[in-house]
PDB file of C-alpha atoms in Angstrom:
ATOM      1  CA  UNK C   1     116.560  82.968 117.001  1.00  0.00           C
ATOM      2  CA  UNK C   2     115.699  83.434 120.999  1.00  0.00           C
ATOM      3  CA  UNK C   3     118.859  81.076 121.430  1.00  0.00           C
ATOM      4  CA  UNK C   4     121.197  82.209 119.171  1.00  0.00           C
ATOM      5  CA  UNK C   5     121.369  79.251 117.209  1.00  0.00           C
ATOM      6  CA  UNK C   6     122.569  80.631 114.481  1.00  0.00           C
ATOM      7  CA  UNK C   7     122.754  77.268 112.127  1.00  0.00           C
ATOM      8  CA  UNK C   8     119.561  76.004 112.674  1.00  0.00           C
ATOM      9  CA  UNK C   9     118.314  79.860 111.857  1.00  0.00           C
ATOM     10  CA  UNK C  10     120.624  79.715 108.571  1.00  0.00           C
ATOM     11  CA  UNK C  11     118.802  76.368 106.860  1.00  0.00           C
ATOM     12  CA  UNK C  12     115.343  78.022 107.863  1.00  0.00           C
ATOM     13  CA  UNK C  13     115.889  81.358 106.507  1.00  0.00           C
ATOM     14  CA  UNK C  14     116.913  83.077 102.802  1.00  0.00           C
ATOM     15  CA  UNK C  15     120.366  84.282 102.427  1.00  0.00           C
ATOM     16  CA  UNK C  16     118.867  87.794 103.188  1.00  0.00           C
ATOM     17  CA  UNK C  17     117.045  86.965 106.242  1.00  0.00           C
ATOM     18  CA  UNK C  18     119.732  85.438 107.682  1.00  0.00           C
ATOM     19  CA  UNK C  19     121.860  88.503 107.414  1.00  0.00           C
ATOM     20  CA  UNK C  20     119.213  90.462 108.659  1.00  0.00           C
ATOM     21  CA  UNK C  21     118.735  88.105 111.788  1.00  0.00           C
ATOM     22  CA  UNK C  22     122.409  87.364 112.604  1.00  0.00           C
ATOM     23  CA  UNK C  23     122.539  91.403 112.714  1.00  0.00           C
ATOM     24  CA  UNK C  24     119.560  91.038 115.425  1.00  0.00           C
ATOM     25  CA  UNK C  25     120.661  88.579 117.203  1.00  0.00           C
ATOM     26  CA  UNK C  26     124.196  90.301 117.638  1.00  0.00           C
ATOM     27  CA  UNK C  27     122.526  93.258 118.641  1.00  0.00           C
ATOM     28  CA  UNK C  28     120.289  91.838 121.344  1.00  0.00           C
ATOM     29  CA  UNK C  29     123.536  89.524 122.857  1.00  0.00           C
ATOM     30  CA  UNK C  30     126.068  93.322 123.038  1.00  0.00           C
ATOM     31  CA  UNK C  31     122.697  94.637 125.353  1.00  0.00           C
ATOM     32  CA  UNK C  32     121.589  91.845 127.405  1.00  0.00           C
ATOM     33  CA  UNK C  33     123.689  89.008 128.480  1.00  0.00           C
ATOM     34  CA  UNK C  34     120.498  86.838 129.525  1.00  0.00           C
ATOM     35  CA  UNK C  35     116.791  87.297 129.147  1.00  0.00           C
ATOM     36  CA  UNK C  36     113.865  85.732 130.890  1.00  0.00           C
ATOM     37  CA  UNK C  37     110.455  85.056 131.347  1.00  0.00           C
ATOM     38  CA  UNK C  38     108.132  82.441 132.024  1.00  0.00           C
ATOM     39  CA  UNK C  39     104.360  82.323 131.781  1.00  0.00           C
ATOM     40  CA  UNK C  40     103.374  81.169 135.669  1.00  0.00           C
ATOM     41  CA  UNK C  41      99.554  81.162 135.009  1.00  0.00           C
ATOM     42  CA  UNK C  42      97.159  80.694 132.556  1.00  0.00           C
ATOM     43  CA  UNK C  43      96.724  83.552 129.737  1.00  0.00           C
ATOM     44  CA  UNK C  44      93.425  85.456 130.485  1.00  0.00           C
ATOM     45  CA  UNK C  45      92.650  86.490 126.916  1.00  0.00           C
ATOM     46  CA  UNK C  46      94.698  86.086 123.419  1.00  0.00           C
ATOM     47  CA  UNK C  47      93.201  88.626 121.046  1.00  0.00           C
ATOM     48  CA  UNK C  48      94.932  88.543 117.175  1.00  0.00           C
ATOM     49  CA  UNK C  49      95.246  92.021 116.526  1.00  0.00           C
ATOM     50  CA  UNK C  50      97.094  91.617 113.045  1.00  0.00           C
ATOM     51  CA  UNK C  51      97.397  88.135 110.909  1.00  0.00           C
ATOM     52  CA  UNK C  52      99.206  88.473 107.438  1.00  0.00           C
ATOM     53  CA  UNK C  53      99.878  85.628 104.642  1.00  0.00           C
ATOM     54  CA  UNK C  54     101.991  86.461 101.669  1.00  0.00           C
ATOM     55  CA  UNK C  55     102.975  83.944  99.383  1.00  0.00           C
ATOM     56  CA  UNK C  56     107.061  83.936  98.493  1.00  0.00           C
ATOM     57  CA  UNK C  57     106.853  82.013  95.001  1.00  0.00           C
ATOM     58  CA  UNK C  58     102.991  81.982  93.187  1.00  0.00           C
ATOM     59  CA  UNK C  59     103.594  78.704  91.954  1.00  0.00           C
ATOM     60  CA  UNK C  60     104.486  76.959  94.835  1.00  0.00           C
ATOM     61  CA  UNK C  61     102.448  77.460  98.075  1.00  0.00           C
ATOM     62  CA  UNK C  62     104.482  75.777 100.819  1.00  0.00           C
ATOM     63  CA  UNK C  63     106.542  78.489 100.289  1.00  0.00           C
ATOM     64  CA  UNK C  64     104.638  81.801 101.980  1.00  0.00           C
ATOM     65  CA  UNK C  65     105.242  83.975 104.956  1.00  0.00           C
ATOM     66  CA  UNK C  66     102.754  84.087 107.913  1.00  0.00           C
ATOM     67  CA  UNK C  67     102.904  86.836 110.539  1.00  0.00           C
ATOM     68  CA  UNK C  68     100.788  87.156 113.688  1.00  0.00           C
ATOM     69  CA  UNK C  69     100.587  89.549 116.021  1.00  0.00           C
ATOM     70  CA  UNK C  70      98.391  88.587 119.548  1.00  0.00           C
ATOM     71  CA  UNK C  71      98.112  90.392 122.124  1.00  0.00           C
ATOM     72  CA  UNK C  72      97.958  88.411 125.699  1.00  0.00           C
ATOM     73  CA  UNK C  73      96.224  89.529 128.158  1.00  0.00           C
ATOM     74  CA  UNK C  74      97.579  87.680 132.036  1.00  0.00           C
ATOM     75  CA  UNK C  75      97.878  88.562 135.306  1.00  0.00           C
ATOM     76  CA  UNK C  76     101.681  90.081 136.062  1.00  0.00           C
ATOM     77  CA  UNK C  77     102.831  88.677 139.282  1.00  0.00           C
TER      78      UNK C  77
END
Protein backbone atom coordinates (compact mmCIF):
# COMPACT_ATOMS: atom_id res chain seq x y z
CA UNK A 1 0.00 0.00 0.00
CA UNK A 2 2.97 2.74 0.78
CA UNK A 3 3.69 2.30 -3.10
CA UNK A 4 0.60 2.24 -4.62
CA UNK A 5 0.83 -1.05 -5.93
CA UNK A 6 -2.40 -1.58 -6.30
CA UNK A 7 -2.23 -5.41 -7.77
CA UNK A 8 -0.07 -6.83 -5.44
CA UNK A 9 -2.55 -5.07 -2.65
CA UNK A 10 -5.64 -6.70 -4.63
CA UNK A 11 -4.37 -10.66 -4.31
CA UNK A 12 -3.51 -9.84 -0.54
CA UNK A 13 -6.65 -8.29 0.45
CA UNK A 14 -10.75 -9.28 0.43
CA UNK A 15 -12.82 -7.71 -2.17
CA UNK A 16 -13.85 -5.21 0.63
CA UNK A 17 -10.52 -4.27 1.78
CA UNK A 18 -9.39 -3.60 -1.37
CA UNK A 19 -12.07 -1.06 -1.98
CA UNK A 20 -11.46 0.37 1.18
CA UNK A 21 -7.59 0.69 0.46
CA UNK A 22 -7.71 1.77 -3.22
CA UNK A 23 -10.04 4.67 -1.64
CA UNK A 24 -6.87 5.37 0.77
CA UNK A 25 -4.44 5.17 -1.35
CA UNK A 26 -6.25 7.66 -3.85
CA UNK A 27 -6.72 9.89 -1.13
CA UNK A 28 -3.16 10.07 0.16
CA UNK A 29 -1.70 10.41 -3.83
CA UNK A 30 -4.60 13.87 -4.53
CA UNK A 31 -2.58 15.36 -1.04
CA UNK A 32 0.94 14.48 -1.32
CA UNK A 33 2.74 13.84 -4.47
CA UNK A 34 5.80 12.13 -2.55
CA UNK A 35 6.42 11.14 1.02
CA UNK A 36 9.56 10.38 2.92
CA UNK A 37 11.38 9.25 5.70
CA UNK A 38 14.15 7.23 6.66
CA UNK A 39 15.23 5.91 10.04
CA UNK A 40 19.11 7.43 10.25
CA UNK A 41 19.83 5.89 13.74
CA UNK A 42 19.04 3.25 15.83
CA UNK A 43 15.39 3.22 17.57
CA UNK A 44 15.87 4.09 21.32
CA UNK A 45 12.85 2.21 22.64
CA UNK A 46 9.84 0.18 20.79
CA UNK A 47 7.05 -0.07 23.33
CA UNK A 48 3.67 -2.21 21.92
CA UNK A 49 1.04 -0.16 23.14
CA UNK A 50 -1.90 -2.23 21.47
CA UNK A 51 -1.53 -5.96 19.83
CA UNK A 52 -4.89 -7.52 18.50
CA UNK A 53 -5.51 -11.16 16.83
CA UNK A 54 -8.88 -11.96 15.42
CA UNK A 55 -9.41 -14.93 13.58
CA UNK A 56 -11.35 -14.37 9.92
CA UNK A 57 -12.76 -18.08 9.47
CA UNK A 58 -12.87 -20.41 13.04
CA UNK A 59 -12.05 -23.32 11.17
CA UNK A 60 -9.16 -22.35 9.49
CA UNK A 61 -6.40 -20.43 11.38
CA UNK A 62 -4.01 -19.18 8.69
CA UNK A 63 -6.65 -17.07 8.00
CA UNK A 64 -6.74 -14.21 11.04
CA UNK A 65 -5.99 -10.56 11.27
CA UNK A 66 -3.07 -9.22 13.42
CA UNK A 67 -2.78 -5.53 14.31
CA UNK A 68 0.04 -3.82 16.21
CA UNK A 69 0.44 -0.67 17.28
CA UNK A 70 4.32 0.38 18.69
CA UNK A 71 5.26 3.26 19.58
CA UNK A 72 9.14 4.24 18.70
CA UNK A 73 10.86 6.15 20.62
CA UNK A 74 14.41 7.84 18.43
CA UNK A 75 16.23 10.71 18.37
CA UNK A 76 14.70 13.35 15.53
CA UNK A 77 17.56 14.85 13.73
Amino acid sequence: MANGDKTSLRKAVTENMYSALKNEIKQRESMWSMVYWELVEPVVKIRTLRARLIGIDQNDLSKVFIQLTLEFLTRQL
